[in-house]
Amino acid sequence: MKEQNETQKNSKEFSDDCHKLLSSVSDALYAIGGKWKLMIIIAMARGNHRFTELQRMVNGISARVLSSELKELEMNGFIVKKVDVGYPVSIEYHLLPYSETLEEVVGALSRWGMQHREKIKNDMSTQRQTKP
Amino acid sequence: MKEQNETQKNSKEFSDDCHKLLSSVSDALYAIGGKWKLMIIIAMARGNHRFTELQRMVNGISARVLSSELKELEMNGFIVKKVDVGYPVSIEYHLLPYSETLEEVVGALSRWGMQHREKIKNDMSTQRQTKP
DNA sequence: CGGCATCCAAATAGATACTG
DNA sequence: CAGTATCTATTTGGATGCCG
């Protein structure tokens, strides 16, 4: 290992680093990627616990998709489904502590999303000058 | 506005906050969501600039998909395509400064992905005890 | 209300072949 | 090398209806 020249070594380590970075990001996207999972978790963190509440809050999601996403989130340990067998039966979904580990990701994404929207807006208004 | 009771007001503001958070995250996912865009940007940041380099580095992407993703990234101002008309013609893709704004997002995702992989590993090994 | 089953349409992805 | 074109297979999603 130590005997290979610096160029090779640096290149190899660089490439290894890259693979590690890629696979960890890939793992993250696999678990919480897609359009809906983070949105559902955000909505739930903000006090929406019922199926229909969630569907109203998460814009554009259908019942079928919400249903299957909730199932996956439950299987993966992000949320728990609580069934209250009163009358009428009430079903609520709640975040488990593990969801809190996503705070940094959600924060980074929302900050970036906000400033990205600004950028798009500026791009559009400057473009309008050249092509009215 | 001021006349509504505190419960309603707080609930309304909470809901507004939620919508803002949801829409900014949604914007972010729209721009850099999907399996590939971030991966391509990461690989490029780590020194992969040629089409085939990128395809080798980003595991599982096909030429067709890589091609279309690169086009989108270019249109959205993340990367630039440089054509060197020497012999042989060489084509390279490079990150534009705007890609650097994604650093925080990439960092958060990779940290989360790493610790998530650990969690999965532990879950699997503890589960193996009960069902060998 | 909180879903599941079914059917159908649309989007996406893979394989393969071909081009300059 | 750096793609494009075409075709097909698979995934995904919406709409609808039904059920407890």
Short mmCIF file of C-alpha atoms (C1' of nucleotides) in Angstrom, two decimals:
data_model
loop_
_atom_site.label_atom_id
_atom_site.label_comp_id
_atom_site.label_asym_id
_atom_site.label_seq_id
_atom_site.Cartn_x
_atom_site.Cartn_y
_atom_site.Cartn_z
CA MET A 1 0.00 0.00 0.00
CA LYS A 2 2.55 2.50 1.14
CA GLU A 3 4.80 1.63 -1.79
CA GLN A 4 2.58 2.92 -4.58
CA ASN A 5 3.43 6.37 -5.83
CA GLU A 6 1.67 9.47 -4.63
CA THR A 7 -0.31 10.03 -7.77
CA GLN A 8 -1.76 6.56 -7.71
CA LYS A 9 -2.37 6.69 -4.02
CA ASN A 10 -4.09 10.04 -4.10
CA SER A 11 -6.16 9.07 -7.08
CA LYS A 12 -7.16 5.81 -5.43
CA GLU A 13 -8.07 7.44 -2.15
CA PHE A 14 -9.95 10.15 -3.97
CA SER A 15 -11.91 7.56 -5.83
CA ASP A 16 -12.58 5.60 -2.64
CA ASP A 17 -13.80 8.74 -0.96
CA CYS A 18 -16.05 9.34 -3.89
CA HIS A 19 -17.49 5.87 -3.65
CA LYS A 20 -18.13 6.25 0.05
CA LEU A 21 -19.83 9.56 -0.47
CA LEU A 22 -21.86 8.20 -3.35
CA SER A 23 -22.99 5.13 -1.52
CA SER A 24 -23.99 6.98 1.63
CA VAL A 25 -25.98 9.52 -0.34
CA SER A 26 -27.43 6.67 -2.33
CA ASP A 27 -28.46 4.91 0.88
CA ALA A 28 -30.13 8.08 2.09
CA LEU A 29 -31.99 8.61 -1.16
CA TYR A 30 -33.09 5.00 -1.15
CA ALA A 31 -34.62 5.36 2.32
CA ILE A 32 -36.12 8.83 2.10
CA GLY A 33 -35.99 9.61 -1.58
CA GLY A 34 -38.95 10.01 -3.81
CA LYS A 35 -41.40 12.84 -3.78
CA TRP A 36 -43.35 12.00 -0.68
CA LYS A 37 -41.58 10.50 2.31
CA LEU A 38 -39.94 13.65 3.59
CA MET A 39 -43.07 15.65 2.96
CA ILE A 40 -45.15 13.26 4.99
CA ILE A 41 -42.64 13.37 7.83
CA ILE A 42 -42.61 17.16 7.77
CA ALA A 43 -46.38 17.35 7.78
CA MET A 44 -46.52 14.90 10.66
CA ALA A 45 -43.94 16.82 12.64
CA ARG A 46 -46.13 19.86 12.23
CA GLY A 47 -49.10 18.23 13.89
CA ASN A 48 -50.87 16.30 11.17
CA HIS A 49 -51.54 12.81 12.38
CA ARG A 50 -54.66 11.62 10.59
CA PHE A 51 -54.76 10.12 7.13
CA THR A 52 -56.97 12.80 5.68
CA GLU A 53 -55.09 15.60 7.41
CA LEU A 54 -51.92 14.33 5.83
CA GLN A 55 -53.53 14.02 2.43
CA ARG A 56 -54.79 17.60 2.63
CA MET A 57 -51.43 18.93 3.76
CA VAL A 58 -49.22 17.05 1.32
CA ASN A 59 -50.20 18.65 -1.93
CA GLY A 60 -51.04 16.31 -4.76
CA ILE A 61 -50.72 12.97 -3.06
CA SER A 62 -53.40 10.39 -3.72
CA ALA A 63 -54.87 8.11 -1.10
CA ARG A 64 -53.32 5.08 -2.63
CA VAL A 65 -49.85 6.54 -2.67
CA LEU A 66 -50.18 8.02 0.81
CA SER A 67 -51.26 4.66 2.07
CA SER A 68 -48.31 2.82 0.63
CA GLU A 69 -45.84 5.50 1.72
CA LEU A 70 -47.16 5.32 5.29
CA LYS A 71 -46.67 1.59 5.22
CA GLU A 72 -43.08 1.93 4.11
CA LEU A 73 -42.37 4.62 6.66
CA GLU A 74 -43.78 2.36 9.34
CA MET A 75 -41.74 -0.63 8.20
CA ASN A 76 -38.60 1.44 8.17
CA GLY A 77 -39.07 2.66 11.72
CA PHE A 78 -39.87 6.30 11.04
CA ILE A 79 -43.47 6.32 12.20
CA VAL A 80 -45.95 4.29 14.19
CA LYS A 81 -49.60 3.66 13.48
CA LYS A 82 -51.86 4.01 16.50
CA VAL A 83 -55.34 2.58 16.32
CA ASP A 84 -57.78 3.81 18.94
CA VAL A 85 -60.67 1.37 19.02
CA GLY A 86 -63.23 3.82 20.39
CA TYR A 87 -66.26 5.01 18.54
CA PRO A 88 -65.63 6.12 15.96
CA VAL A 89 -62.38 4.28 15.48
CA SER A 90 -59.57 6.78 15.17
CA ILE A 91 -56.27 6.08 13.53
CA GLU A 92 -53.26 8.27 14.01
CA TYR A 93 -49.74 8.20 12.72
CA HIS A 94 -46.96 9.52 14.88
CA LEU A 95 -43.29 10.09 14.38
CA LEU A 96 -40.86 7.85 16.18
CA PRO A 97 -37.65 9.28 17.61
CA TYR A 98 -35.71 8.02 14.62
CA SER A 99 -37.45 10.59 12.45
CA GLU A 100 -35.71 13.31 14.41
CA THR A 101 -32.40 12.24 12.91
CA LEU A 102 -33.72 13.70 9.65
CA GLU A 103 -33.83 17.22 11.03
CA GLU A 104 -30.51 18.23 9.51
CA VAL A 105 -31.48 16.84 6.12
CA VAL A 106 -34.84 18.57 6.15
CA GLY A 107 -33.24 21.84 7.24
CA ALA A 108 -30.62 21.71 4.53
CA LEU A 109 -33.17 20.86 1.86
CA SER A 110 -35.61 23.55 2.86
CA ARG A 111 -32.93 26.23 3.05
CA TRP A 112 -31.62 25.21 -0.33
CA GLY A 113 -35.12 25.01 -1.80
CA MET A 114 -35.92 28.53 -0.61
CA GLN A 115 -32.84 30.10 -2.09
CA HIS A 116 -33.24 28.04 -5.24
CA ARG A 117 -36.73 29.40 -5.74
CA GLU A 118 -35.29 32.91 -5.42
CA LYS A 119 -32.70 32.12 -8.04
CA ILE A 120 -35.29 30.78 -10.46
CA LYS A 121 -37.39 33.88 -9.96
CA ASN A 122 -34.41 36.13 -10.73
CA ASP A 123 -33.42 34.08 -13.75
CA MET A 124 -36.90 34.40 -15.14
CA SER A 125 -37.13 38.15 -14.66
CA THR A 126 -33.72 38.84 -16.19
CA GLN A 127 -34.53 36.57 -19.09
CA ARG A 128 -37.74 38.41 -19.74
CA GLN A 129 -35.67 41.49 -20.68
CA THR A 130 -34.09 39.80 -23.70
CA LYS A 131 -37.18 37.97 -24.90
CA PRO A 132 -40.36 39.86 -24.06
CA MET B 1 -57.21 38.98 12.08
CA LYS B 2 -56.27 40.01 15.54
CA GLU B 3 -59.73 39.17 16.76
CA GLN B 4 -59.52 35.43 16.20
CA ASN B 5 -58.74 33.43 19.28
CA GLU B 6 -55.25 32.22 20.11
CA THR B 7 -55.93 28.62 19.26
CA GLN B 8 -57.06 29.45 15.77
CA LYS B 9 -54.28 31.91 15.25
CA ASN B 10 -51.56 29.56 16.40
CA SER B 11 -53.00 26.75 14.38
CA LYS B 12 -53.13 28.93 11.31
CA GLU B 13 -49.54 30.09 11.68
CA PHE B 14 -48.41 26.58 12.33
CA SER B 15 -50.12 25.44 9.19
CA ASP B 16 -48.60 28.29 7.18
CA ASP B 17 -45.17 27.38 8.46
CA CYS B 18 -45.82 23.84 7.45
CA HIS B 19 -46.82 24.88 3.95
CA LYS B 20 -43.70 26.99 3.57
CA LEU B 21 -41.49 24.17 4.74
CA LEU B 22 -43.27 21.70 2.51
CA SER B 23 -43.07 23.86 -0.56
CA SER B 24 -39.41 24.70 -0.14
CA VAL B 25 -38.51 21.05 0.36
CA SER B 26 -40.71 20.21 -2.59
CA ASP B 27 -38.89 22.78 -4.71
CA ALA B 28 -35.57 21.27 -3.72
CA LEU B 29 -36.70 17.74 -4.49
CA TYR B 30 -38.05 18.88 -7.82
CA ALA B 31 -34.71 20.36 -8.82
CA ILE B 32 -32.31 17.79 -7.42
CA GLY B 33 -34.56 14.88 -6.58
CA GLY B 34 -34.50 11.55 -8.28
CA LYS B 35 -31.81 8.94 -8.00
CA TRP B 36 -29.16 10.51 -10.15
CA LYS B 37 -28.68 14.27 -10.13
CA LEU B 38 -26.91 14.54 -6.80
CA MET B 39 -24.83 11.48 -7.55
CA ILE B 40 -23.65 12.95 -10.82
CA ILE B 41 -22.79 16.23 -9.14
CA ILE B 42 -20.86 14.43 -6.41
CA ALA B 43 -18.94 12.35 -8.93
CA MET B 44 -18.15 15.44 -10.91
CA ALA B 45 -16.98 17.32 -7.84
CA ARG B 46 -14.62 14.44 -7.20
CA GLY B 47 -12.87 14.79 -10.52
CA ASN B 48 -14.96 12.84 -13.00
CA HIS B 49 -15.64 14.99 -16.01
CA ARG B 50 -16.01 12.64 -18.96
CA PHE B 51 -19.18 10.86 -19.93
CA THR B 52 -17.75 7.39 -19.47
CA GLU B 53 -15.97 8.29 -16.25
CA LEU B 54 -19.26 9.45 -14.86
CA GLN B 55 -21.05 6.36 -16.04
CA ARG B 56 -18.44 4.15 -14.38
CA MET B 57 -18.56 6.09 -11.14
CA VAL B 58 -22.30 6.42 -10.79
CA ASN B 59 -23.30 2.86 -10.20
CA GLY B 60 -26.12 1.51 -12.30
CA ILE B 61 -26.86 4.48 -14.53
CA SER B 62 -27.39 3.80 -18.21
CA ALA B 63 -26.00 5.93 -21.00
CA ARG B 64 -29.42 7.07 -21.98
CA VAL B 65 -30.34 8.22 -18.51
CA LEU B 66 -26.96 9.80 -17.87
CA SER B 67 -27.28 11.69 -21.10
CA SER B 68 -30.67 13.11 -20.24
CA GLU B 69 -29.69 13.91 -16.66
CA LEU B 70 -26.64 15.82 -17.89
CA LYS B 71 -28.85 17.79 -20.22
CA GLU B 72 -31.17 18.74 -17.38
CA LEU B 73 -28.31 19.66 -15.09
CA GLU B 74 -26.93 21.87 -17.82
CA MET B 75 -30.27 23.55 -18.45
CA ASN B 76 -30.71 24.22 -14.77
CA GLY B 77 -27.35 25.90 -14.41
CA PHE B 78 -25.53 23.29 -12.35
CA ILE B 79 -22.99 22.19 -14.93
CA VAL B 80 -21.47 23.24 -18.22
CA LYS B 81 -20.53 21.11 -21.20
CA LYS B 82 -17.15 21.86 -22.68
CA VAL B 83 -16.36 20.59 -26.15
CA ASP B 84 -12.71 20.62 -27.11
CA VAL B 85 -12.52 20.27 -30.88
CA GLY B 86 -9.03 18.77 -31.00
CA TYR B 87 -8.25 15.29 -32.14
CA PRO B 88 -9.76 13.28 -30.75
CA VAL B 89 -12.65 15.52 -29.80
CA SER B 90 -12.93 15.61 -26.06
CA ILE B 91 -16.05 16.50 -24.17
CA GLU B 92 -16.02 17.37 -20.51
CA TYR B 93 -18.66 18.37 -18.04
CA HIS B 94 -17.78 20.75 -15.25
CA LEU B 95 -19.59 22.06 -12.25
CA LEU B 96 -20.66 25.66 -12.23
CA PRO B 97 -20.41 27.70 -9.01
CA TYR B 98 -24.10 27.19 -8.38
CA SER B 99 -23.46 23.53 -7.67
CA GLU B 100 -21.49 24.56 -4.61
CA THR B 101 -24.67 25.75 -2.96
CA LEU B 102 -25.57 22.08 -2.68
CA GLU B 103 -22.70 21.33 -0.32
CA GLU B 104 -24.82 21.53 2.81
CA VAL B 105 -27.47 19.27 1.32
CA VAL B 106 -24.94 16.71 0.18
CA GLY B 107 -23.21 16.79 3.55
CA ALA B 108 -26.42 16.31 5.46
CA LEU B 109 -27.55 13.48 3.20
CA SER B 110 -24.26 11.63 3.34
CA ARG B 111 -23.99 11.91 7.11
CA TRP B 112 -27.53 10.69 7.50
CA GLY B 113 -27.01 7.92 4.96
CA MET B 114 -23.94 6.66 6.82
CA GLN B 115 -25.62 6.51 10.19
CA HIS B 116 -28.74 5.03 8.62
CA ARG B 117 -26.72 2.21 7.14
CA GLU B 118 -25.32 1.53 10.61
CA LYS B 119 -28.82 1.41 12.02
CA ILE B 120 -29.98 -1.04 9.38
CA LYS B 121 -26.98 -3.26 10.05
CA ASN B 122 -27.76 -3.31 13.79
CA ASP B 123 -31.44 -3.95 13.18
CA MET B 124 -30.57 -6.94 11.02
CA SER B 125 -28.16 -8.46 13.48
CA THR B 126 -30.49 -8.12 16.45
CA GLN B 127 -33.32 -9.58 14.41
CA ARG B 128 -31.19 -12.58 13.53
CA GLN B 129 -31.22 -13.56 17.21
CA THR B 130 -34.96 -14.13 17.26
CA LYS B 131 -35.20 -15.86 13.88
CA PRO B 132 -32.02 -17.77 13.04
"C1'" DC C 1 -62.88 7.94 8.04
"C1'" DG C 2 -59.18 4.94 6.43
"C1'" DG C 3 -58.17 2.29 3.62
"C1'" DC C 4 -57.70 -2.05 -0.26
"C1'" DA C 5 -58.64 -4.08 -5.04
"C1'" DT C 6 -58.91 -3.43 -9.69
"C1'" DC C 7 -58.28 -1.51 -14.07
"C1'" DC C 8 -56.08 1.39 -17.10
"C1'" DA C 9 -52.87 5.25 -18.67
"C1'" DA C 10 -48.51 7.33 -18.42
"C1'" DA C 11 -43.89 7.73 -17.20
"C1'" DT C 12 -39.42 5.41 -16.74
"C1'" DA C 13 -35.98 2.32 -17.54
"C1'" DG C 14 -33.32 -1.41 -19.89
"C1'" DA C 15 -31.45 -3.60 -24.05
"C1'" DT C 16 -29.82 -3.21 -28.37
"C1'" DA C 17 -28.24 -1.29 -32.36
"C1'" DC C 18 -26.35 2.48 -34.73
"C1'" DT C 19 -23.75 7.07 -35.71
"C1'" DG C 20 -19.99 10.64 -36.18
"C1'" DC D 1 -15.67 8.19 -27.10
"C1'" DA D 2 -20.11 10.23 -26.63
"C1'" DG D 3 -23.92 9.79 -27.41
"C1'" DT D 4 -29.02 8.92 -30.19
"C1'" DA D 5 -32.93 6.01 -31.72
"C1'" DT D 6 -36.05 2.52 -31.18
"C1'" DC D 7 -38.51 -0.90 -28.97
"C1'" DT D 8 -40.10 -3.15 -25.17
"C1'" DA D 9 -40.60 -4.25 -20.17
"C1'" DT D 10 -41.43 -2.58 -15.79
"C1'" DT D 11 -42.91 0.79 -12.51
"C1'" DT D 12 -45.77 4.10 -11.16
"C1'" DG D 13 -49.86 6.67 -10.75
"C1'" DG D 14 -54.74 8.15 -11.16
"C1'" DA D 15 -59.61 6.91 -11.05
"C1'" DT D 16 -63.09 4.32 -9.39
"C1'" DG D 17 -65.68 1.41 -6.48
"C1'" DC D 18 -66.15 -1.15 -2.37
"C1'" DC D 19 -65.74 -2.27 2.53
"C1'" DG D 20 -65.72 -2.11 7.72
#
